[in-house]
PDB file of C-alpha atoms and ligand atoms in Angstrom:
ATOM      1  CA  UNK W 481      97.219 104.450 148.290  1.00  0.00           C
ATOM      2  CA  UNK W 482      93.912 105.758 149.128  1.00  0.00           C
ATOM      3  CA  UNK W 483      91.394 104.659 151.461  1.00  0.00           C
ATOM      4  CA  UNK W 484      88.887 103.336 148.856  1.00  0.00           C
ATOM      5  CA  UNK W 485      91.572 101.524 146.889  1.00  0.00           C
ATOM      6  CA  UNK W 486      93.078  99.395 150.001  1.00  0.00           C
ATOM      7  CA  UNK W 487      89.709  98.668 150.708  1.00  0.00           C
ATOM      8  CA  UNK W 488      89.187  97.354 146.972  1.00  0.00           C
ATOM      9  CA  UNK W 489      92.110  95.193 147.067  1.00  0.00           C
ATOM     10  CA  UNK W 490      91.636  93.706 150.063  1.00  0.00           C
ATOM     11  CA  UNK W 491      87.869  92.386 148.946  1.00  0.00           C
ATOM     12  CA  UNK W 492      90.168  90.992 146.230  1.00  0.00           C
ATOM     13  CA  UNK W 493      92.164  89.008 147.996  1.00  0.00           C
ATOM     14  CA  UNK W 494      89.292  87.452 149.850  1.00  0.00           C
ATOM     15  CA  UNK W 495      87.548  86.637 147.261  1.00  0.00           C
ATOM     16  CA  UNK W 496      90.830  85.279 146.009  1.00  0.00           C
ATOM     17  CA  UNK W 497      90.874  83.344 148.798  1.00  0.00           C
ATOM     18  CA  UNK W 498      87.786  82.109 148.985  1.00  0.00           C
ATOM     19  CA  UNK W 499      87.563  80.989 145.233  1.00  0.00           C
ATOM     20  CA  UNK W 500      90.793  78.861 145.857  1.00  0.00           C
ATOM     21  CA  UNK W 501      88.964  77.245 149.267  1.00  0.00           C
ATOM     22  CA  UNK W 502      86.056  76.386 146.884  1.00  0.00           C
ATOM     23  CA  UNK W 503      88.186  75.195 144.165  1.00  0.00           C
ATOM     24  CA  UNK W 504      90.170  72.948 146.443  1.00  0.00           C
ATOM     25  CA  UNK W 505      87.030  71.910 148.221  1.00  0.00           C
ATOM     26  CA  UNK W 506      85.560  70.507 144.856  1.00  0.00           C
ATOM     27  CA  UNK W 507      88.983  68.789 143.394  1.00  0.00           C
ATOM     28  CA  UNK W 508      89.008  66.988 147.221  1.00  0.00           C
ATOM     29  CA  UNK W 509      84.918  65.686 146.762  1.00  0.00           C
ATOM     30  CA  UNK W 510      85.844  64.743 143.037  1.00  0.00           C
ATOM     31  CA  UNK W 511      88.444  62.464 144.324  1.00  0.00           C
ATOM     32  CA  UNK W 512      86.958  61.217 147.156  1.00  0.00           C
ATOM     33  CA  UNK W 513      83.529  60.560 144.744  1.00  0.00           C
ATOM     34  CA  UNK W 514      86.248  58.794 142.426  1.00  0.00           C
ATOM     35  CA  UNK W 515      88.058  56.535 145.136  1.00  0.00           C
ATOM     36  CA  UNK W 516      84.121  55.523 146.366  1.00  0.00           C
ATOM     37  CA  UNK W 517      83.536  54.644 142.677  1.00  0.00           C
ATOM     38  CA  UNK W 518      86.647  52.845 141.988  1.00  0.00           C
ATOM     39  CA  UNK W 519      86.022  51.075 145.946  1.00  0.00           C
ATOM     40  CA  UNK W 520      82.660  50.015 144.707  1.00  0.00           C
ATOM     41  CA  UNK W 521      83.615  48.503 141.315  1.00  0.00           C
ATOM     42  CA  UNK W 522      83.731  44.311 141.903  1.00  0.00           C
ATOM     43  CA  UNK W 523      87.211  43.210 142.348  1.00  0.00           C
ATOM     44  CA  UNK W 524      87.556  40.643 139.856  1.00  0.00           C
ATOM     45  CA  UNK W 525      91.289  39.010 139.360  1.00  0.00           C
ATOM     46  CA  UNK W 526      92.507  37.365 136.341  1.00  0.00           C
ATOM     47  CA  UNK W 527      91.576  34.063 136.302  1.00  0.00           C
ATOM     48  CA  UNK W 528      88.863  33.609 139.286  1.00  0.00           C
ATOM     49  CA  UNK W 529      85.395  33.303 139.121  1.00  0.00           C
ATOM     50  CA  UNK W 530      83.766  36.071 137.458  1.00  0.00           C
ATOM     51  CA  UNK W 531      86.866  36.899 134.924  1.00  0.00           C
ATOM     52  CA  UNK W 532      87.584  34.710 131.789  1.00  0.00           C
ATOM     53  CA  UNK W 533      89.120  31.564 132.447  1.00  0.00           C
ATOM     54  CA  UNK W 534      91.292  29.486 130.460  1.00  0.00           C
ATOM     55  CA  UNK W 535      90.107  25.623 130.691  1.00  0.00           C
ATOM     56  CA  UNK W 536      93.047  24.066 128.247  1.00  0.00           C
ATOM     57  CA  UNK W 537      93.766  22.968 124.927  1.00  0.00           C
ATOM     58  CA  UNK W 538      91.005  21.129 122.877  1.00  0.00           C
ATOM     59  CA  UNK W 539      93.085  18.283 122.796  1.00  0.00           C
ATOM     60  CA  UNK W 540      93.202  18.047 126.732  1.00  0.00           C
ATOM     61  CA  UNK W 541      89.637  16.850 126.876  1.00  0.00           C
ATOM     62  CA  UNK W 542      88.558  13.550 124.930  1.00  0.00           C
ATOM     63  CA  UNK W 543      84.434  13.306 123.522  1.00  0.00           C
ATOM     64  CA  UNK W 544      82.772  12.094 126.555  1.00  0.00           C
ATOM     65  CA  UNK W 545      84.484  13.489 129.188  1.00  0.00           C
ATOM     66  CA  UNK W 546      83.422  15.950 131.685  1.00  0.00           C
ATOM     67  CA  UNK W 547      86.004  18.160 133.872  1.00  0.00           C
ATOM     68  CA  UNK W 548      85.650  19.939 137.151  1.00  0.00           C
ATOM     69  CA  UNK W 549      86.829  23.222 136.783  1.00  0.00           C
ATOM     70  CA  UNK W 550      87.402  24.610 140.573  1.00  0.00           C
ATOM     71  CA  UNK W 551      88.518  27.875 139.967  1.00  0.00           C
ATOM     72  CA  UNK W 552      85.751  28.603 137.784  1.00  0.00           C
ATOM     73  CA  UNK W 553      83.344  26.567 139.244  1.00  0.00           C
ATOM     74  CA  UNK W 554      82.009  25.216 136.471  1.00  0.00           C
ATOM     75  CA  UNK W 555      82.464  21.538 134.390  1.00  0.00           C
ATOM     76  CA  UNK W 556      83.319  21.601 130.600  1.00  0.00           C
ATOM     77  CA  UNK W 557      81.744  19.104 129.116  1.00  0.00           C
ATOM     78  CA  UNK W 558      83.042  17.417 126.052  1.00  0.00           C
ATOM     79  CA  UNK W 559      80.096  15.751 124.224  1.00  0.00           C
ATOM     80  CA  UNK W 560      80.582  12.691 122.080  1.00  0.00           C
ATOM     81  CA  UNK W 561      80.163  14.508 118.995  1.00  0.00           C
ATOM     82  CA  UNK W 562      83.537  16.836 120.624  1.00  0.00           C
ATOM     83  CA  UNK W 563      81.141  20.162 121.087  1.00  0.00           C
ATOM     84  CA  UNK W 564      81.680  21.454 124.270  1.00  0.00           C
ATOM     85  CA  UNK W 565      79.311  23.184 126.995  1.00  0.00           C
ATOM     86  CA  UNK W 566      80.517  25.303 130.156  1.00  0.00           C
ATOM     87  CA  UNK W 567      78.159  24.118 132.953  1.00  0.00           C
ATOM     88  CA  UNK W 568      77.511  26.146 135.990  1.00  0.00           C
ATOM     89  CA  UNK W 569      78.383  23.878 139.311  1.00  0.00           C
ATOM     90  CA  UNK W 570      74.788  25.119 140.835  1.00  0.00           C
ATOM     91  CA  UNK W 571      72.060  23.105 140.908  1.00  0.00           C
ATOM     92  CA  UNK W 572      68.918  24.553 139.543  1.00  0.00           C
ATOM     93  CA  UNK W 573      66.937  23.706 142.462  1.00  0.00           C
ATOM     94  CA  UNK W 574      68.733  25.476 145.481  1.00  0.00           C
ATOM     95  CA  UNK W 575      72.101  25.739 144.333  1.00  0.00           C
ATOM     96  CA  UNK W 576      73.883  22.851 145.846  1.00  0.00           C
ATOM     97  CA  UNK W 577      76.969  22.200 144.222  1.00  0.00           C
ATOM     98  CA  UNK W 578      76.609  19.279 141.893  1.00  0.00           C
ATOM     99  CA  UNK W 579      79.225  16.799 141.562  1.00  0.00           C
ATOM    100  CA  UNK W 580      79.755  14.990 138.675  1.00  0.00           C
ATOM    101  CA  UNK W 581      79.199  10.891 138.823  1.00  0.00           C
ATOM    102  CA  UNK W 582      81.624   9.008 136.478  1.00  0.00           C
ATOM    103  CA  UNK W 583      79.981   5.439 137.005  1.00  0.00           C
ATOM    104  CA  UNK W 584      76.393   6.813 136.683  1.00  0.00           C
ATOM    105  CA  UNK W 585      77.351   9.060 133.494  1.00  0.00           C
ATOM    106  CA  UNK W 586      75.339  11.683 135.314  1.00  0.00           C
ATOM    107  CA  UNK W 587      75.339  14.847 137.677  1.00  0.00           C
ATOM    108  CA  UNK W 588      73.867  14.174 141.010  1.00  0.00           C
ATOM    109  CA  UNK W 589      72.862  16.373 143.585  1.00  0.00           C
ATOM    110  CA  UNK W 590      73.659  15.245 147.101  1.00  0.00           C
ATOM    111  CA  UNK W 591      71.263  17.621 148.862  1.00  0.00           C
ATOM    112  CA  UNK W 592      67.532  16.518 146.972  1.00  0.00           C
ATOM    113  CA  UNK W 593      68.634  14.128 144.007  1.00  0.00           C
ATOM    114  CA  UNK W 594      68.107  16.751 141.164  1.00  0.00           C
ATOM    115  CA  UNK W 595      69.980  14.660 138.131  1.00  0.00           C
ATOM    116  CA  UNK W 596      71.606  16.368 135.031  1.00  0.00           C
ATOM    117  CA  UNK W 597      73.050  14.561 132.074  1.00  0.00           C
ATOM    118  CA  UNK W 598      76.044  15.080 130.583  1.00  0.00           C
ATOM    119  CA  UNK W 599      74.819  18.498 128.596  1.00  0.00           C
ATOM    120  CA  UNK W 600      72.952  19.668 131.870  1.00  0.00           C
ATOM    121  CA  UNK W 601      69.080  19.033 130.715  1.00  0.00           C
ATOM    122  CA  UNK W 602      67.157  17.574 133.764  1.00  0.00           C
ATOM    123  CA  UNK W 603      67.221  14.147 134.470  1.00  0.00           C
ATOM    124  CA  UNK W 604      65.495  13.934 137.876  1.00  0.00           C
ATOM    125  CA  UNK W 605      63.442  17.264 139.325  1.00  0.00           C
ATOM    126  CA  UNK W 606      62.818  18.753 141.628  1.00  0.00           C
ATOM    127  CA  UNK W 607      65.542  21.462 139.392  1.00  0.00           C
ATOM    128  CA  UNK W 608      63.212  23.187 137.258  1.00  0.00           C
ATOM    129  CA  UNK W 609      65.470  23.439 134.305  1.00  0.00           C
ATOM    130  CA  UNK W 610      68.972  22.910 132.957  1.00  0.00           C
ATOM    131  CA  UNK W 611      72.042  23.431 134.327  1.00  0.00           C
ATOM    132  CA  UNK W 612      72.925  27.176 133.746  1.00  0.00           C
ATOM    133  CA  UNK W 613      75.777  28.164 130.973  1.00  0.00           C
ATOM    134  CA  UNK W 614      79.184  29.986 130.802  1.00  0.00           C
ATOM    135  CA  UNK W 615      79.932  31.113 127.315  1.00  0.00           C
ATOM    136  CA  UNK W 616      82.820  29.257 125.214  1.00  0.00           C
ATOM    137  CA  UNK W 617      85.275  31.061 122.789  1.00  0.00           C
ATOM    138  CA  UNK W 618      88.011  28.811 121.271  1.00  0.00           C
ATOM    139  CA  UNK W 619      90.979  30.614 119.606  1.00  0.00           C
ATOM    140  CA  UNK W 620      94.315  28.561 118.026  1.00  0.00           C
ATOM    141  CA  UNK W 621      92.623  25.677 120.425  1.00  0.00           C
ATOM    142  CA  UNK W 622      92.541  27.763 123.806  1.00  0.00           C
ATOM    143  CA  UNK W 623      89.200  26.895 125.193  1.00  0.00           C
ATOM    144  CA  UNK W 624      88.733  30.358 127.225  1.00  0.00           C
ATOM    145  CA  UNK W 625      85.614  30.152 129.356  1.00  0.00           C
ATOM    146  CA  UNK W 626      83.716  33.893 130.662  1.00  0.00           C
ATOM    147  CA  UNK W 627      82.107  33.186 134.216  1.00  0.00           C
ATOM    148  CA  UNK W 628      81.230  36.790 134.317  1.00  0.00           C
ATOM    149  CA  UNK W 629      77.528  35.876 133.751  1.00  0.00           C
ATOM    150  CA  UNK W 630      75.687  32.364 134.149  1.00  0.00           C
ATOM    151  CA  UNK W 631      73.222  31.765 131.206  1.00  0.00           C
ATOM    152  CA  UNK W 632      70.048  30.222 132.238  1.00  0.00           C
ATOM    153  CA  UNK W 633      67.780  28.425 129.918  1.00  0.00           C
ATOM    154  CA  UNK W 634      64.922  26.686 130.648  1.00  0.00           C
ATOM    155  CA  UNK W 635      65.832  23.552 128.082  1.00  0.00           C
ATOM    156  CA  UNK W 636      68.580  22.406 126.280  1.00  0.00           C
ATOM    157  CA  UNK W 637      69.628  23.634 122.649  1.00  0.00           C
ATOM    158  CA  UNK W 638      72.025  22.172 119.942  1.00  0.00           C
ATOM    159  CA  UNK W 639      73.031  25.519 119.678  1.00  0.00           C
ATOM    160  CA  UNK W 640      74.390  25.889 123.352  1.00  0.00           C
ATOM    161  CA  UNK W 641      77.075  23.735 122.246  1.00  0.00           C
ATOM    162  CA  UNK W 642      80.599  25.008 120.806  1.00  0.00           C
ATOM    163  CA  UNK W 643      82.846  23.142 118.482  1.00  0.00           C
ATOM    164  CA  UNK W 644      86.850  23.908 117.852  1.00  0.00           C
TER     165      UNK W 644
HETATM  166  S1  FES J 605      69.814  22.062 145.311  1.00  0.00           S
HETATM  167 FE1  FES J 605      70.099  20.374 144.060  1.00  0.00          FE
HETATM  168  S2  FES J 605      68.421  19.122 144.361  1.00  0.00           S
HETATM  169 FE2  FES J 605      68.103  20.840 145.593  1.00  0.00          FE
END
Protein backbone atom coordinates (compact mmCIF):
# COMPACT_ATOMS: atom_id res chain seq x y z
CA UNK A 1 0.00 0.00 0.00
CA UNK A 2 1.33 3.32 -0.75
CA UNK A 3 2.11 6.14 1.35
CA UNK A 4 -0.81 8.38 0.22
CA UNK A 5 -3.34 5.57 0.48
CA UNK A 6 -2.50 4.54 4.32
CA UNK A 7 -2.68 8.00 4.94
CA UNK A 8 -6.30 8.14 3.26
CA UNK A 9 -7.58 5.35 5.22
CA UNK A 10 -6.49 6.25 8.28
CA UNK A 11 -8.41 9.91 8.03
CA UNK A 12 -11.20 7.37 7.43
CA UNK A 13 -11.21 5.69 10.30
CA UNK A 14 -11.11 8.84 12.36
CA UNK A 15 -13.63 10.30 10.96
CA UNK A 16 -15.29 6.95 11.46
CA UNK A 17 -14.63 7.33 14.77
CA UNK A 18 -15.52 10.47 15.42
CA UNK A 19 -19.00 10.30 13.63
CA UNK A 20 -19.86 7.27 15.96
CA UNK A 21 -18.64 9.57 19.25
CA UNK A 22 -21.10 12.21 17.89
CA UNK A 23 -23.76 9.83 17.13
CA UNK A 24 -23.58 8.23 20.53
CA UNK A 25 -23.20 11.61 22.13
CA UNK A 26 -26.66 12.73 20.66
CA UNK A 27 -28.72 9.24 21.29
CA UNK A 28 -27.23 9.75 25.21
CA UNK A 29 -28.68 13.82 25.36
CA UNK A 30 -31.96 12.50 23.58
CA UNK A 31 -32.48 10.18 26.41
CA UNK A 32 -31.39 12.05 29.07
CA UNK A 33 -33.76 15.19 27.49
CA UNK A 34 -36.50 12.30 27.48
CA UNK A 35 -36.03 10.93 31.17
CA UNK A 36 -36.06 15.03 32.29
CA UNK A 37 -39.35 15.21 30.32
CA UNK A 38 -40.93 12.13 31.50
CA UNK A 39 -39.35 13.30 35.41
CA UNK A 40 -41.16 16.54 34.94
CA UNK A 41 -44.59 15.26 33.80
CA UNK A 42 -47.07 15.41 37.23
CA UNK A 43 -47.33 12.06 38.73
CA UNK A 44 -50.89 11.54 38.90
CA UNK A 45 -52.18 7.85 40.17
CA UNK A 46 -55.42 6.36 39.42
CA UNK A 47 -57.79 7.44 41.65
CA UNK A 48 -56.11 10.50 43.71
CA UNK A 49 -56.63 13.94 43.42
CA UNK A 50 -55.98 15.23 40.10
CA UNK A 51 -57.06 11.81 38.12
CA UNK A 52 -60.79 10.83 37.63
CA UNK A 53 -62.42 9.53 40.52
CA UNK A 54 -65.18 7.24 40.89
CA UNK A 55 -67.76 8.62 43.69
CA UNK A 56 -70.43 5.48 43.47
CA UNK A 57 -73.54 4.43 42.06
CA UNK A 58 -76.44 7.01 41.66
CA UNK A 59 -78.36 5.07 43.89
CA UNK A 60 -75.69 5.43 46.77
CA UNK A 61 -76.61 9.04 47.32
CA UNK A 62 -80.36 10.03 48.22
CA UNK A 63 -81.76 13.96 46.95
CA UNK A 64 -80.51 16.03 49.71
CA UNK A 65 -77.56 14.58 50.72
CA UNK A 66 -74.12 15.81 50.54
CA UNK A 67 -70.88 13.41 50.76
CA UNK A 68 -67.31 14.07 51.69
CA UNK A 69 -65.23 12.70 49.22
CA UNK A 70 -61.52 12.52 50.89
CA UNK A 71 -59.62 11.19 48.26
CA UNK A 72 -60.83 13.64 45.91
CA UNK A 73 -61.33 16.30 48.10
CA UNK A 74 -64.33 17.35 47.01
CA UNK A 75 -68.35 16.83 48.28
CA UNK A 76 -70.98 15.53 45.73
CA UNK A 77 -73.86 17.03 46.32
CA UNK A 78 -77.16 15.45 45.58
CA UNK A 79 -79.79 18.24 45.18
CA UNK A 80 -83.43 17.64 45.96
CA UNK A 81 -84.40 17.61 42.49
CA UNK A 82 -81.43 14.34 42.33
CA UNK A 83 -78.92 16.62 39.98
CA UNK A 84 -75.71 16.41 41.30
CA UNK A 85 -72.68 19.00 41.65
CA UNK A 86 -68.88 18.08 42.44
CA UNK A 87 -67.82 20.81 44.94
CA UNK A 88 -64.27 21.72 45.49
CA UNK A 89 -63.41 21.35 49.50
CA UNK A 90 -61.65 25.04 49.24
CA UNK A 91 -63.14 27.85 50.42
CA UNK A 92 -63.28 30.73 48.08
CA UNK A 93 -61.88 33.09 50.46
CA UNK A 94 -58.39 31.58 51.47
CA UNK A 95 -58.85 28.09 50.88
CA UNK A 96 -59.68 26.64 54.20
CA UNK A 97 -61.13 23.42 53.91
CA UNK A 98 -64.85 23.63 54.37
CA UNK A 99 -66.67 21.11 56.23
CA UNK A 100 -69.97 20.33 55.60
CA UNK A 101 -72.74 21.09 58.58
CA UNK A 102 -75.60 18.49 58.61
CA UNK A 103 -77.79 20.35 61.34
CA UNK A 104 -77.26 23.80 59.72
CA UNK A 105 -77.93 22.37 56.03
CA UNK A 106 -74.91 24.46 55.16
CA UNK A 107 -71.02 24.59 54.51
CA UNK A 108 -69.17 26.48 57.11
CA UNK A 109 -65.85 27.68 57.18
CA UNK A 110 -64.07 27.36 60.50
CA UNK A 111 -61.29 29.84 59.72
CA UNK A 112 -63.61 33.37 58.79
CA UNK A 113 -67.34 32.03 58.59
CA UNK A 114 -67.58 32.09 54.70
CA UNK A 115 -71.11 29.97 54.34
CA UNK A 116 -72.06 27.91 51.17
CA UNK A 117 -75.36 26.21 50.60
CA UNK A 118 -75.91 23.04 49.56
CA UNK A 119 -75.03 23.86 45.60
CA UNK A 120 -71.96 26.05 46.79
CA UNK A 121 -73.44 29.78 46.00
CA UNK A 122 -72.37 32.12 48.92
CA UNK A 123 -74.24 32.30 51.87
CA UNK A 124 -72.04 34.42 54.16
CA UNK A 125 -68.79 36.48 52.53
CA UNK A 126 -66.14 37.30 52.97
CA UNK A 127 -65.72 34.21 49.80
CA UNK A 128 -66.18 36.19 46.83
CA UNK A 129 -68.00 33.58 44.88
CA UNK A 130 -69.15 29.97 44.74
CA UNK A 131 -67.64 27.07 45.67
CA UNK A 132 -65.41 25.95 42.68
CA UNK A 133 -66.56 22.75 40.40
CA UNK A 134 -65.23 19.26 39.37
CA UNK A 135 -66.91 18.05 36.25
CA UNK A 136 -69.55 15.03 36.48
CA UNK A 137 -69.91 12.22 33.80
CA UNK A 138 -72.41 9.43 34.69
CA UNK A 139 -72.20 6.20 32.60
CA UNK A 140 -74.58 2.80 33.37
CA UNK A 141 -74.95 4.90 36.90
CA UNK A 142 -71.08 5.29 37.71
CA UNK A 143 -70.87 8.80 38.90
CA UNK A 144 -67.03 9.35 37.75
CA UNK A 145 -65.81 12.70 39.00
CA UNK A 146 -62.38 14.57 36.99
CA UNK A 147 -60.40 16.62 39.75
CA UNK A 148 -57.87 17.34 37.13
CA UNK A 149 -59.11 20.98 36.97
CA UNK A 150 -61.37 23.02 39.55
CA UNK A 151 -64.02 25.14 37.68
CA UNK A 152 -64.53 28.48 39.13
CA UNK A 153 -67.56 30.54 38.56
CA UNK A 154 -68.40 33.54 39.98
CA UNK A 155 -72.37 32.48 40.57
CA UNK A 156 -74.31 29.59 40.48
CA UNK A 157 -76.00 28.07 37.23
CA UNK A 158 -78.83 25.43 36.69
CA UNK A 159 -76.64 24.25 34.23
CA UNK A 160 -73.68 23.32 36.64
CA UNK A 161 -75.82 20.63 37.74
CA UNK A 162 -75.78 16.90 36.24
CA UNK A 163 -78.63 14.48 36.25
CA UNK A 164 -78.33 10.40 35.73
S1 LIG B 1 -60.83 30.65 53.93
FE1 LIG B 1 -62.88 30.29 54.32
S2 LIG B 1 -63.62 32.05 55.23
FE2 LIG B 1 -61.56 32.43 54.80
Amino acid sequence: MKEEEKEQTQITRLDFLKTLWFGLGGLVTIELGGLTVAYLQPHVTEGEFGSIITAGNVDDFPPGSVTHIPNGRFYLSRLQDGGFLALYQRCTHLGCNVPWDQNLGKFVCPCHNSQFTQDGDVLNPPAPRPLDLFPITIENGVIKVNTSKPISRDKINSTDVVYA
